[in-house]
Short mmCIF file of C-alpha atoms in Angstrom, two decimals:
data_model
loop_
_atom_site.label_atom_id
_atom_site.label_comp_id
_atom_site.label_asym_id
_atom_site.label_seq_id
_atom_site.Cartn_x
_atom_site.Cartn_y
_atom_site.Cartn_z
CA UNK A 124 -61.55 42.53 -11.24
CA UNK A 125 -60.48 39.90 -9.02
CA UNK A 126 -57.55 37.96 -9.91
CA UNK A 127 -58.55 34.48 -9.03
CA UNK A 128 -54.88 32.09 -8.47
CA UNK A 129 -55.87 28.38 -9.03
CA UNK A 130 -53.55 25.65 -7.14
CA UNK A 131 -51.49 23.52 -9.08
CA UNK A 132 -50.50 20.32 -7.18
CA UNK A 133 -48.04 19.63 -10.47
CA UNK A 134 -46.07 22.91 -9.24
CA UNK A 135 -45.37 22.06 -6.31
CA UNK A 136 -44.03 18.31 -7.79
CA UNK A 137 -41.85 20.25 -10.10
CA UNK A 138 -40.35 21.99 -7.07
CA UNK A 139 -39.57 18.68 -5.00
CA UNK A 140 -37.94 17.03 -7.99
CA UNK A 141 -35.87 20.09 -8.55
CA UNK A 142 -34.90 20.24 -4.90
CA UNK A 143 -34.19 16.24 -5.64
CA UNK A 144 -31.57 16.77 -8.22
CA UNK A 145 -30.09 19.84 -6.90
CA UNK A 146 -29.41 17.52 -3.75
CA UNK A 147 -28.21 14.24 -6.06
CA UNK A 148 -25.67 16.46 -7.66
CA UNK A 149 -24.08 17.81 -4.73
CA UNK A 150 -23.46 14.10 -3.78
CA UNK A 151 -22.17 13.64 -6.96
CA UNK A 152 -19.68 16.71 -6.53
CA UNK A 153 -18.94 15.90 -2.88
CA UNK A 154 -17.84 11.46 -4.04
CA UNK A 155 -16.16 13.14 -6.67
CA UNK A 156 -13.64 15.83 -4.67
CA UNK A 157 -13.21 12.00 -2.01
CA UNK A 158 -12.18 10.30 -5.15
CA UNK A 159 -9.43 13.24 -5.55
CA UNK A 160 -8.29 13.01 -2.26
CA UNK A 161 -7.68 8.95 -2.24
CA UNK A 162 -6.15 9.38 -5.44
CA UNK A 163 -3.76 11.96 -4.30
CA UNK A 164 -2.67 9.90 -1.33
CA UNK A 165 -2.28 7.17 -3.42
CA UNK A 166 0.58 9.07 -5.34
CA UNK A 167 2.31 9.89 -2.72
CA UNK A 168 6.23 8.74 -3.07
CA UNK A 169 6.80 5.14 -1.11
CA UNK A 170 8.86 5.68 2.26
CA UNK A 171 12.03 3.62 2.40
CA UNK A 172 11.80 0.48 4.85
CA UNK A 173 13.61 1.05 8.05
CA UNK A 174 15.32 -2.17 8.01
CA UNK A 175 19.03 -3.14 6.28
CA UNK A 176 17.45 -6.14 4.58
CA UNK A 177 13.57 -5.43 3.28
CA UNK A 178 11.26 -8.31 2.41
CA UNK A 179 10.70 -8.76 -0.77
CA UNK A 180 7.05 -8.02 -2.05
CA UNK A 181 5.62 -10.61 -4.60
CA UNK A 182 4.18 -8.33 -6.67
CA UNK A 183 6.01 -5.64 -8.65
CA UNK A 184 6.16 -1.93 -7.62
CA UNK A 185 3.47 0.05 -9.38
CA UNK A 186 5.27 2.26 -12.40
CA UNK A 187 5.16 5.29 -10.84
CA UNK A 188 8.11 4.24 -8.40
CA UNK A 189 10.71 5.54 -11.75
CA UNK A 190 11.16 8.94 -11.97
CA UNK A 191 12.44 11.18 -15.29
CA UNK A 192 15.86 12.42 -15.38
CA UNK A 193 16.76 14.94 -17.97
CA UNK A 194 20.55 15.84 -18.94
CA UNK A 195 22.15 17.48 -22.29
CA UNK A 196 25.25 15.96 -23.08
CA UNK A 197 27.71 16.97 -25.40
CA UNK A 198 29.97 15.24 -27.93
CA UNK A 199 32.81 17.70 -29.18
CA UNK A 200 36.32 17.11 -31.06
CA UNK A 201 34.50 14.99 -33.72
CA UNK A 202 35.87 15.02 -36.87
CA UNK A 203 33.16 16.94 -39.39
CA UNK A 204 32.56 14.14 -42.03
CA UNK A 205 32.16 11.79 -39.25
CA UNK A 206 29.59 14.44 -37.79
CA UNK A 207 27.90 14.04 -40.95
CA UNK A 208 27.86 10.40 -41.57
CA UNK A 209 26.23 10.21 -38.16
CA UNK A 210 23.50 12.84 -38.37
CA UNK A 211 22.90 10.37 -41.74
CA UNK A 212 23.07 7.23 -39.53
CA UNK A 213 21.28 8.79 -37.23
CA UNK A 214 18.91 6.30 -36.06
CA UNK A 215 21.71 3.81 -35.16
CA UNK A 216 23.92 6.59 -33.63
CA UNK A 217 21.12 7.44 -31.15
CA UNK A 218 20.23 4.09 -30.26
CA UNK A 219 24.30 3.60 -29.43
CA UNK A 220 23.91 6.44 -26.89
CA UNK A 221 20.63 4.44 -25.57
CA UNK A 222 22.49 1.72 -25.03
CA UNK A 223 25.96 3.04 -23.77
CA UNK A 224 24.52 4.93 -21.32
CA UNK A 225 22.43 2.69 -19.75
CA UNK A 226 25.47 -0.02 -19.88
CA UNK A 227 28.15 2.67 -18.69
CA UNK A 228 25.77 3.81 -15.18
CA UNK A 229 25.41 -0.16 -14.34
CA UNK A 230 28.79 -0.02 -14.47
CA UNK A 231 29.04 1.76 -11.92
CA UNK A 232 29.55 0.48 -8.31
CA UNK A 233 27.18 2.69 -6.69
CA UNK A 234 24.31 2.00 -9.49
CA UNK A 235 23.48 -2.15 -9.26
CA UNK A 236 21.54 -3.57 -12.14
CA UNK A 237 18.83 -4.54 -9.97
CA UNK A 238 17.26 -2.82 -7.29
CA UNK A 239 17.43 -4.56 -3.84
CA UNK A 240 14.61 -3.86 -2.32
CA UNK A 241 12.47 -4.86 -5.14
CA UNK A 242 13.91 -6.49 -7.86
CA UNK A 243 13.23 -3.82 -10.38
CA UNK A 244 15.66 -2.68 -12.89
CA UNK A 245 17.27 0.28 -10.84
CA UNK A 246 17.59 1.92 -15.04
CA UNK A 247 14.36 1.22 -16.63
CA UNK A 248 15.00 2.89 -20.29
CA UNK A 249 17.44 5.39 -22.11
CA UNK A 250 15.84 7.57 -24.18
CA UNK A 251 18.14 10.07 -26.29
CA UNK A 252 16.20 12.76 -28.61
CA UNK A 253 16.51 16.48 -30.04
CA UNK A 254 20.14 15.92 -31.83
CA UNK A 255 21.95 18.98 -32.83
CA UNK A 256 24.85 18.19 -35.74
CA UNK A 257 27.51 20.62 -35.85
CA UNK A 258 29.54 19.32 -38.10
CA UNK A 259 31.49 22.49 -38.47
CA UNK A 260 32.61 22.63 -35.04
CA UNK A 261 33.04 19.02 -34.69
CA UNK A 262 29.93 18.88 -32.05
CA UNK A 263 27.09 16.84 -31.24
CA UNK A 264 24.39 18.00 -28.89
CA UNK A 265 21.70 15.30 -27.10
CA UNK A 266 18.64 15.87 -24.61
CA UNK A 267 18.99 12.28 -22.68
CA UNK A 268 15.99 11.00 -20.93
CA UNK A 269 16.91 8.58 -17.94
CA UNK A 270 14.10 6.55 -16.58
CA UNK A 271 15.73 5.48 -13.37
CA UNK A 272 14.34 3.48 -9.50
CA UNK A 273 13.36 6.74 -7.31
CA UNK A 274 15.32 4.72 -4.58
CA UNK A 275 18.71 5.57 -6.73
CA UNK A 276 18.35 9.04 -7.73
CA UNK A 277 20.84 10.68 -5.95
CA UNK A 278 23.21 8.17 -7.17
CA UNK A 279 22.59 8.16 -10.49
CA UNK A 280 22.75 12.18 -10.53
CA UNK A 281 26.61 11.75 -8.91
CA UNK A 282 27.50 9.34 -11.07
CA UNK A 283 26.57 11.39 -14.20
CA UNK A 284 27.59 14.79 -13.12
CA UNK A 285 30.84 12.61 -12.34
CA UNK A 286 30.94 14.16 -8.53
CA UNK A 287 30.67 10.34 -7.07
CA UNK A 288 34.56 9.35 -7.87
CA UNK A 289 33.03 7.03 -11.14
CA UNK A 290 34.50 7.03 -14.40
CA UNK A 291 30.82 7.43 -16.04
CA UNK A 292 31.90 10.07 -18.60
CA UNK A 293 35.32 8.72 -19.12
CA UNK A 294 33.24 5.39 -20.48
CA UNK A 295 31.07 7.37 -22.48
CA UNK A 296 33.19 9.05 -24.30
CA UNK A 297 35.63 5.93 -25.05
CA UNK A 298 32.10 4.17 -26.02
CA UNK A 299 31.78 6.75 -28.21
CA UNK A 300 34.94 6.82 -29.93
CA UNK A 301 35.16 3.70 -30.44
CA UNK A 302 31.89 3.50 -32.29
CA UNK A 303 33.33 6.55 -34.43
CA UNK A 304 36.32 4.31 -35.27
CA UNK A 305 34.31 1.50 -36.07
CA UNK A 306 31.51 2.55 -38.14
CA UNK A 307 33.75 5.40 -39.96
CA UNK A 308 36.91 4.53 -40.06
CA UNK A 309 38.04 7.16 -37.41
CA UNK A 310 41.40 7.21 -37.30
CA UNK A 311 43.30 6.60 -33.46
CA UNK A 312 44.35 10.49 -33.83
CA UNK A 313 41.33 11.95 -34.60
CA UNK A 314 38.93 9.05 -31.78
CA UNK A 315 41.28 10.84 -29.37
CA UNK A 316 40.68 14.11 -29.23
CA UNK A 317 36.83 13.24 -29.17
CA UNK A 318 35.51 14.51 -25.97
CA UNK A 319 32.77 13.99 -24.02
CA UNK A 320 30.92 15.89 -20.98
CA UNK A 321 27.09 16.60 -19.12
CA UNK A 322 25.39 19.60 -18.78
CA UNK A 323 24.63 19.33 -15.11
CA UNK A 324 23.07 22.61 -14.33
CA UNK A 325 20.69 21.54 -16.52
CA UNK A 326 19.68 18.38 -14.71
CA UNK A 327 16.52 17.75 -13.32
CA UNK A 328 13.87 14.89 -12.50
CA UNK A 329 9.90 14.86 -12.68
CA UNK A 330 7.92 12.14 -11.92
CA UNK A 331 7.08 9.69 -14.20
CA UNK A 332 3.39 9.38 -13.71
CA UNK A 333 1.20 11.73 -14.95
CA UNK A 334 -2.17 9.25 -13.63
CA UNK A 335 -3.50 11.75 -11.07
CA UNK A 336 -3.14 14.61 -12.97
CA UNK A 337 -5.05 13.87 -15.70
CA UNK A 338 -7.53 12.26 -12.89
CA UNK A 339 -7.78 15.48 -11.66
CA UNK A 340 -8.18 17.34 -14.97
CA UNK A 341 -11.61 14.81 -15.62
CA UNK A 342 -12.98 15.76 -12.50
CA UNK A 343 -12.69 19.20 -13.08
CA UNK A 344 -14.31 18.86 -16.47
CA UNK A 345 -17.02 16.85 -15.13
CA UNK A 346 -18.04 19.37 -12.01
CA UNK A 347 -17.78 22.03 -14.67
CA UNK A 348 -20.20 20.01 -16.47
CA UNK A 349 -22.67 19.13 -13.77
CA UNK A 350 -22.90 22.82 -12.05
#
């Protein structure tokens, strides 16, 4: 028997569109990976003006010119009802140290309120979370978040590790005190031997845009998808 092969003109149709969308998805992948690429350089950490006196843009800076700071501090000495009342309170107690802190690094000379080169708040936002009440120890733990200018790290680092010649800590802790004394009756005694210090060796700053990394992640997903 002869096995007789008849030509199919649809076959060979099939085979062109196949080659078709095997082509129009390796564009696809290929805009894709450019898209990654201009996004990345788009993230990329603005380079300070060489000149003593920038010009001022009239937009704002884009968001991802802050940066993250993260530093424990530590409130010790308290007295222990007064420990208790404010892991009660403690809403209002955490907002004081949002506030405080902010207030106490503008106070500082090397920290303006402003930024110069662009008019941005050089502190953005205080964010104070994770409290530990020890009220038998007289101790208060904190995990501070510092949303601060990238132009004014460094400074803002010195002036909270205390290393810049600033009284930031020495603030703090009368802030503190004095909040003690007010909302508690804490006597003058007891408001002094409250004491406050930073954890500096466990500083440390991300950045605080997380844009092109979750770009990244959907192009992954999608390629994934596609091949």
């Amino acid at each position: 028997r002869k096995l007789c092969l008849k030509y199919n003109p649809h076959d060979s149709a099939l085979h062109n569109n196949t080659k078709i969308l095997k082509g129009n998805k390796m564009k696809l992948v290929i805009s894709l990976l450019l898209c990654g690429i201009i996004g990345s350089l788009a993230q990329r950490t603005p380079t300070r003006r060489p000149t003593p006196y920038p010009t001022r843009y009239p937009t704002a800076r884009p968001t991802d010119a802050y940066r993250d700071a993260y530093v424990p501090f530590l409130i010790s000495g308290c007295p222990s009802e007064d420990v208790t009342e404010a892991q009660a309170d403690q809403t209002d107690f955490l907002a004081l140290v949002n506030d405080v802190t902010k207030t106490n690094l503008e106070a500082q000379s090397t920290i303006p309120t402003i930024s110069n080169s662009y008019g941005q708040d050089v502190i953005a936002q205080v964010i104070t979370s994770s409290p530990i009440f020890d009220a038998t120890n007289g101790d208060i733990d904190l995990d501070v978040q510092i949303k601060l200018y990238w132009d004014y790290s460094s400074q803002i680092k010195s002036a909270v590790g205390g290393t810049d010649g600033g009284n930031f800590q020495s603030l703090m802790r009368t802030s503190i005190a004095n909040w003690f004394q007010a909302a508690y009756n804490t006597t003058d005694g007891e408001a002094a031997g409250i004491m406050f210090s930073v954890d500096m060796t466990q500083y440390r700053e991300t950045s605080g845009s997380n844009t092109f990394t979750i770009f990244m992640a959907v192009i992954s997903i999608i390629i994934a998808m596609i091949v």
